[in-house]
Tab-separated table of C-alpha atoms in Angstrom:
chain	number	residue	atom	x	y	z
Q	1	UNK	CA	1.843	10.830	-12.885
Q	2	UNK	CA	4.006	10.282	-9.829
Q	3	UNK	CA	4.639	6.786	-8.391
Q	4	UNK	CA	5.029	6.405	-4.630
Q	5	UNK	CA	6.317	3.609	-2.416
Q	6	UNK	CA	6.747	3.580	1.340
Q	7	UNK	CA	8.065	1.773	4.411
Q	8	UNK	CA	7.053	2.506	8.020
Q	9	UNK	CA	9.217	0.313	10.233
Q	10	UNK	CA	7.280	0.500	13.496
Q	11	UNK	CA	5.229	-2.626	12.560
Q	12	UNK	CA	8.536	-4.486	12.024
Q	13	UNK	CA	8.760	-5.233	15.753
Q	14	UNK	CA	5.494	-7.190	15.552
Q	15	UNK	CA	5.568	-9.101	12.271
Q	16	UNK	CA	8.616	-8.001	10.243
Q	17	UNK	CA	6.182	-6.259	7.889
Q	18	UNK	CA	5.023	-9.691	6.758
Q	19	UNK	CA	8.454	-10.977	5.667
Q	20	UNK	CA	10.843	-13.567	7.098
Q	21	UNK	CA	13.710	-11.107	7.416
Q	22	UNK	CA	15.017	-7.778	6.173
Q	23	UNK	CA	16.850	-9.398	3.246
Q	24	UNK	CA	13.587	-10.727	1.809
Q	25	UNK	CA	11.924	-7.337	2.306
Q	26	UNK	CA	14.737	-5.544	0.480
Q	27	UNK	CA	14.716	-8.052	-2.379
Q	28	UNK	CA	11.000	-7.533	-2.906
Q	29	UNK	CA	11.353	-3.764	-2.717
Q	30	UNK	CA	14.131	-3.832	-5.283
Q	31	UNK	CA	12.174	-5.947	-7.756
Q	32	UNK	CA	9.077	-3.792	-7.327
Q	33	UNK	CA	10.829	-0.470	-7.896
Q	34	UNK	CA	13.006	-1.817	-10.713
Q	35	UNK	CA	9.854	-2.800	-12.604
Q	36	UNK	CA	8.473	0.698	-12.037
Q	37	UNK	CA	11.610	2.251	-13.472
Q	38	UNK	CA	11.677	-0.094	-16.430
Q	39	UNK	CA	8.097	0.854	-17.333
Q	40	UNK	CA	9.203	4.485	-17.942
Q	41	UNK	CA	5.631	5.583	-17.262
Q	42	UNK	CA	6.096	7.851	-14.263
Q	43	UNK	CA	7.219	11.461	-13.973
Q	44	UNK	CA	9.108	10.521	-10.806
Q	45	UNK	CA	9.304	7.685	-8.290
Q	46	UNK	CA	9.342	8.777	-4.650
Q	47	UNK	CA	10.065	6.708	-1.545
Q	48	UNK	CA	8.744	7.688	1.901
Q	49	UNK	CA	10.163	6.126	5.053
Q	50	UNK	CA	11.301	6.789	8.625
Q	51	UNK	CA	14.791	7.055	10.091
Q	52	UNK	CA	15.273	3.322	10.598
Q	53	UNK	CA	13.778	2.607	7.178
Q	54	UNK	CA	16.212	5.081	5.639
Q	55	UNK	CA	19.139	3.114	7.069
Q	56	UNK	CA	17.724	-0.303	6.188
Q	57	UNK	CA	16.990	0.633	2.565
Q	58	UNK	CA	20.137	2.643	1.835
Q	59	UNK	CA	21.235	0.240	-0.903
Q	60	UNK	CA	18.005	0.903	-2.821
Q	61	UNK	CA	17.890	4.687	-2.711
Q	62	UNK	CA	19.463	5.096	-6.139
Q	63	UNK	CA	16.315	3.622	-7.715
Q	64	UNK	CA	14.218	6.567	-6.524
Q	65	UNK	CA	14.099	10.170	-7.678
Q	66	UNK	CA	13.422	11.333	-4.109
Q	67	UNK	CA	13.718	9.720	-0.686
Q	68	UNK	CA	11.623	11.492	1.957
Q	69	UNK	CA	12.154	10.674	5.627
Q	70	UNK	CA	9.016	11.749	7.479
Q	71	UNK	CA	7.142	8.665	8.680
Q	72	UNK	CA	8.412	9.048	12.244
Q	73	UNK	CA	5.626	11.634	12.298
Q	74	UNK	CA	3.104	8.810	12.787
Q	75	UNK	CA	4.999	6.909	15.488
Q	76	UNK	CA	2.266	7.974	17.931
Q	77	UNK	CA	0.051	5.314	16.279
Q	78	UNK	CA	0.133	1.699	17.438
Q	79	UNK	CA	1.996	-0.519	14.951
Q	80	UNK	CA	-1.082	-2.621	14.144
Q	81	UNK	CA	-2.310	0.429	12.192
Q	82	UNK	CA	0.183	-0.512	9.470
Q	83	UNK	CA	-1.736	0.998	6.520
Q	84	UNK	CA	-1.852	4.458	8.077
Q	85	UNK	CA	1.530	5.235	6.545
Q	86	UNK	CA	-0.116	5.331	3.128
Q	87	UNK	CA	-2.964	7.664	4.046
Q	88	UNK	CA	-0.522	9.951	5.856
Q	89	UNK	CA	1.476	10.178	2.613
Q	90	UNK	CA	-1.605	10.586	0.414
Q	91	UNK	CA	-2.616	13.618	2.446
Q	92	UNK	CA	0.638	15.360	1.463
Q	93	UNK	CA	0.216	15.002	-2.294
Q	94	UNK	CA	-0.676	17.914	-4.580
Q	95	UNK	CA	-0.727	16.135	-7.959
Q	96	UNK	CA	-2.069	12.830	-9.333
Q	97	UNK	CA	-0.201	9.823	-7.983
Q	98	UNK	CA	-0.272	6.079	-7.567
Q	99	UNK	CA	0.964	4.209	-4.499
Q	100	UNK	CA	2.368	0.753	-5.235
Q	101	UNK	CA	2.992	-1.605	-2.326
Q	102	UNK	CA	6.503	-3.041	-2.208
Q	103	UNK	CA	5.146	-6.595	-2.496
Q	104	UNK	CA	3.469	-5.682	-5.810
Q	105	UNK	CA	5.100	-6.377	-9.179
Q	106	UNK	CA	3.852	-4.559	-12.292
Q	107	UNK	CA	5.320	-6.746	-15.027
Q	108	UNK	CA	3.846	-4.614	-17.848
Q	109	UNK	CA	3.355	-1.316	-16.048
Q	110	UNK	CA	-0.147	0.146	-15.813
Q	111	UNK	CA	-2.696	0.917	-18.548
Q	112	UNK	CA	-1.502	4.119	-20.169
Q	113	UNK	CA	-4.890	5.840	-20.047
Q	114	UNK	CA	-4.730	5.600	-16.247
Q	115	UNK	CA	-1.379	7.352	-16.245
Q	116	UNK	CA	-2.841	9.976	-18.591
Q	117	UNK	CA	-5.589	10.783	-16.092
Q	118	UNK	CA	-8.560	9.366	-18.030
Q	119	UNK	CA	-10.139	7.891	-14.884
Q	120	UNK	CA	-10.720	9.424	-11.448
Q	121	UNK	CA	-9.327	6.460	-9.504
Q	122	UNK	CA	-7.787	3.050	-10.142
Q	123	UNK	CA	-7.046	0.161	-7.806
Q	124	UNK	CA	-6.026	-3.483	-7.667
Q	125	UNK	CA	-9.598	-4.768	-7.381
Q	126	UNK	CA	-12.779	-5.215	-5.391
Q	127	UNK	CA	-13.137	-7.583	-2.438
Q	128	UNK	CA	-16.739	-8.693	-1.988
Q	129	UNK	CA	-17.916	-8.655	1.601
Q	130	UNK	CA	-19.334	-12.173	1.210
Q	131	UNK	CA	-15.880	-13.492	0.276
Q	132	UNK	CA	-13.819	-11.592	2.861
Q	133	UNK	CA	-15.495	-12.018	6.281
Q	134	UNK	CA	-12.775	-10.194	8.209
Q	135	UNK	CA	-14.300	-6.854	7.184
Q	136	UNK	CA	-17.539	-7.597	9.038
Q	137	UNK	CA	-15.633	-9.280	11.867
Q	138	UNK	CA	-13.480	-6.183	12.267
Q	139	UNK	CA	-16.533	-3.912	12.226
Q	140	UNK	CA	-18.235	-6.043	14.859
Q	141	UNK	CA	-15.144	-5.872	17.081
Q	142	UNK	CA	-14.998	-2.058	17.081
Q	143	UNK	CA	-18.594	-1.159	16.182
Q	144	UNK	CA	-18.820	1.372	19.011
Q	145	UNK	CA	-15.935	3.328	17.439
Q	146	UNK	CA	-17.289	3.482	13.875
Q	147	UNK	CA	-19.517	6.470	13.089
Q	148	UNK	CA	-21.578	7.618	10.112
Q	149	UNK	CA	-18.664	9.892	9.215
Q	150	UNK	CA	-16.484	6.813	8.772
Q	151	UNK	CA	-19.052	4.655	7.012
Q	152	UNK	CA	-22.281	6.449	5.988
Q	153	UNK	CA	-23.611	3.247	4.411
Q	154	UNK	CA	-22.513	-0.392	4.314
Q	155	UNK	CA	-20.800	-1.172	0.990
Q	156	UNK	CA	-21.118	-4.576	-0.639
Q	157	UNK	CA	-17.393	-4.621	-1.296
Q	158	UNK	CA	-14.080	-3.162	-0.181
Q	159	UNK	CA	-11.128	-2.194	-2.386
Q	160	UNK	CA	-7.742	-3.877	-2.357
Q	161	UNK	CA	-5.203	-1.048	-2.419
Q	162	UNK	CA	-2.056	-2.938	-3.401
Q	163	UNK	CA	-2.162	-0.431	-6.242
Q	164	UNK	CA	-4.043	2.782	-5.419
Q	165	UNK	CA	-4.183	5.562	-7.991
Q	166	UNK	CA	-5.709	8.993	-7.402
Q	167	UNK	CA	-6.239	11.479	-10.220
Q	168	UNK	CA	-8.917	13.343	-8.255
Q	169	UNK	CA	-7.411	14.303	-4.889
Q	170	UNK	CA	-10.528	15.937	-3.437
Q	171	UNK	CA	-11.532	12.997	-1.232
Q	172	UNK	CA	-8.133	12.523	0.402
Q	173	UNK	CA	-8.458	14.943	3.362
Q	174	UNK	CA	-11.678	13.205	4.465
Q	175	UNK	CA	-10.179	9.765	3.802
Q	176	UNK	CA	-7.163	10.630	5.959
Q	177	UNK	CA	-9.108	12.275	8.798
Q	178	UNK	CA	-11.592	9.378	9.023
Q	179	UNK	CA	-8.662	6.987	9.418
Q	180	UNK	CA	-6.893	9.194	11.940
Q	181	UNK	CA	-10.068	9.514	14.023
Q	182	UNK	CA	-10.598	5.745	14.142
Q	183	UNK	CA	-6.947	5.132	15.023
Q	184	UNK	CA	-7.025	7.641	17.879
Q	185	UNK	CA	-10.089	5.850	19.272
Q	186	UNK	CA	-8.930	2.284	18.758
Q	187	UNK	CA	-5.672	2.804	20.649
Q	188	UNK	CA	-7.727	2.718	23.866
Q	189	UNK	CA	-9.873	-0.207	22.715
Q	190	UNK	CA	-9.785	-3.491	24.633
Q	191	UNK	CA	-9.408	-6.054	21.861
Q	192	UNK	CA	-11.394	-9.280	22.290
Q	193	UNK	CA	-9.656	-10.918	19.328
Q	194	UNK	CA	-5.970	-10.139	18.807
Q	195	UNK	CA	-6.242	-10.810	15.054
Q	196	UNK	CA	-8.783	-8.009	14.724
Q	197	UNK	CA	-6.151	-5.486	15.748
Q	198	UNK	CA	-4.594	-6.122	12.349
Q	199	UNK	CA	-7.783	-6.697	10.373
Q	200	UNK	CA	-9.273	-3.348	11.397
Q	201	UNK	CA	-6.492	-1.643	9.471
Q	202	UNK	CA	-8.161	-2.658	6.211
Q	203	UNK	CA	-11.371	-1.032	7.406
Q	204	UNK	CA	-10.011	2.498	7.245
Q	205	UNK	CA	-7.860	1.850	4.178
Q	206	UNK	CA	-10.079	-0.345	2.019
Q	207	UNK	CA	-13.671	-0.129	3.291
Q	208	UNK	CA	-14.031	3.505	4.366
Q	209	UNK	CA	-12.756	4.443	0.911
Q	210	UNK	CA	-15.780	3.030	-0.954
Q	211	UNK	CA	-18.407	5.650	0.001
Q	212	UNK	CA	-15.962	8.445	-0.844
Q	213	UNK	CA	-15.518	7.337	-4.462
Q	214	UNK	CA	-19.084	6.215	-5.100
Q	215	UNK	CA	-20.292	7.341	-8.523
Q	216	UNK	CA	-16.863	8.278	-9.857
Q	217	UNK	CA	-14.926	6.794	-12.784
Q	218	UNK	CA	-13.015	3.823	-11.346
Q	219	UNK	CA	-11.129	0.977	-13.001
Q	220	UNK	CA	-9.410	-2.110	-11.609
Q	221	UNK	CA	-6.487	-4.356	-12.482
Q	222	UNK	CA	-8.309	-7.514	-11.340
Q	223	UNK	CA	-11.923	-8.614	-11.197
Q	224	UNK	CA	-13.569	-9.862	-7.998
Q	225	UNK	CA	-12.195	-13.380	-8.629
Q	226	UNK	CA	-8.650	-11.896	-8.944
Q	227	UNK	CA	-8.420	-12.568	-12.681
Q	228	UNK	CA	-6.590	-9.935	-14.711
Q	229	UNK	CA	-8.979	-7.575	-16.476
Q	230	UNK	CA	-6.845	-4.573	-17.468
Q	231	UNK	CA	-4.567	-6.257	-20.027
Q	232	UNK	CA	-1.426	-6.159	-17.886
Q	233	UNK	CA	0.259	-8.884	-15.840
Q	234	UNK	CA	0.123	-8.328	-12.117
Q	235	UNK	CA	1.396	-10.046	-8.949
Q	236	UNK	CA	0.711	-9.116	-5.334
Q	237	UNK	CA	2.163	-11.281	-2.549
Q	238	UNK	CA	-0.603	-11.174	0.034
Q	239	UNK	CA	-0.270	-11.955	3.738
Q	240	UNK	CA	1.570	-15.220	4.484
Q	241	UNK	CA	2.633	-15.686	0.836
Q	242	UNK	CA	5.524	-13.316	1.640
Q	243	UNK	CA	6.927	-15.907	4.055
Q	244	UNK	CA	6.761	-18.730	1.523
Q	245	UNK	CA	10.364	-19.691	0.744
Q	246	UNK	CA	9.574	-20.728	-2.823
Q	247	UNK	CA	8.000	-17.328	-3.522
Q	248	UNK	CA	11.053	-15.589	-2.098
Q	249	UNK	CA	13.305	-17.775	-4.268
Q	250	UNK	CA	11.289	-16.770	-7.349
Q	251	UNK	CA	11.603	-13.076	-6.437
Q	252	UNK	CA	15.373	-13.434	-6.111
Q	253	UNK	CA	15.655	-15.345	-9.377
Q	254	UNK	CA	13.538	-12.813	-11.269
Q	255	UNK	CA	15.405	-9.854	-9.818
Q	256	UNK	CA	18.818	-11.242	-10.762
Q	257	UNK	CA	17.581	-12.031	-14.259
Q	258	UNK	CA	16.276	-8.490	-14.749
Q	259	UNK	CA	19.485	-6.954	-13.465
Q	260	UNK	CA	21.520	-9.036	-15.887
Q	261	UNK	CA	19.435	-8.197	-18.938
Q	262	UNK	CA	18.646	-4.547	-18.252
Q	263	UNK	CA	21.191	-1.790	-18.041
Q	264	UNK	CA	19.836	0.612	-15.443
Q	265	UNK	CA	21.311	4.099	-15.631
Q	266	UNK	CA	19.952	5.518	-12.391
Q	267	UNK	CA	20.713	8.909	-10.942
Q	268	UNK	CA	21.336	9.552	-7.246
Q	269	UNK	CA	18.019	10.572	-5.608
Q	270	UNK	CA	17.210	13.834	-3.859
Q	271	UNK	CA	17.028	13.265	-0.093
Q	272	UNK	CA	14.401	15.153	1.897
Q	273	UNK	CA	14.018	15.000	5.674
């Protein structure tokens, strides 16, 4: 199975992709990909970015087997559609893959039977609608834009896609086109609540996904209370936790410790533009 990571820099102008500065972003990216390499589970590790992202992340390219510069192809989208980079990439895949966010740390890798294709899909975990009100708030804000094609029924939960693994690729074209359709409509939307511009992004990534995978074989790293359930240790720095200086200090400390104790013989990646 292929592992994928990505960076679309257009949202950087709004919120620095959730980080305090580029140094913190790069430190997190390095720890995340180093853990992927150390797991030795993946056939290849591929990084997708845009032209600015290519320059910003140059010091990390040796960790990847391929670096693909194509995310300027979605610069037509407003930057508050930050998750669209992932669906754009998913739609280009032709073999099973997992996308791991760069603020995710897989301390023990992933369950091997997932890598071996024994499930159709695997994700970080479920987010119950009752516990995460921004899903319904986001739907209320743009209800006139959401059709039965996007959301044929109202799920009781959404899916956190900090880790998103797809063995069955058949749903991806619909997943991508539903997101693209909503994004094209919402760019002309007059937003009543500025925060909803960012919250609606999780609608097309994490809520619209649920009806597409209904009835399939799905497993999760965490249960609905975020406790580990898959037998592997897992960390995902959500939202404002990426700006917490103590968290950033811990990332730095852990990264330096790993680099001291592990000898990483890494080949130069293949660059694709």
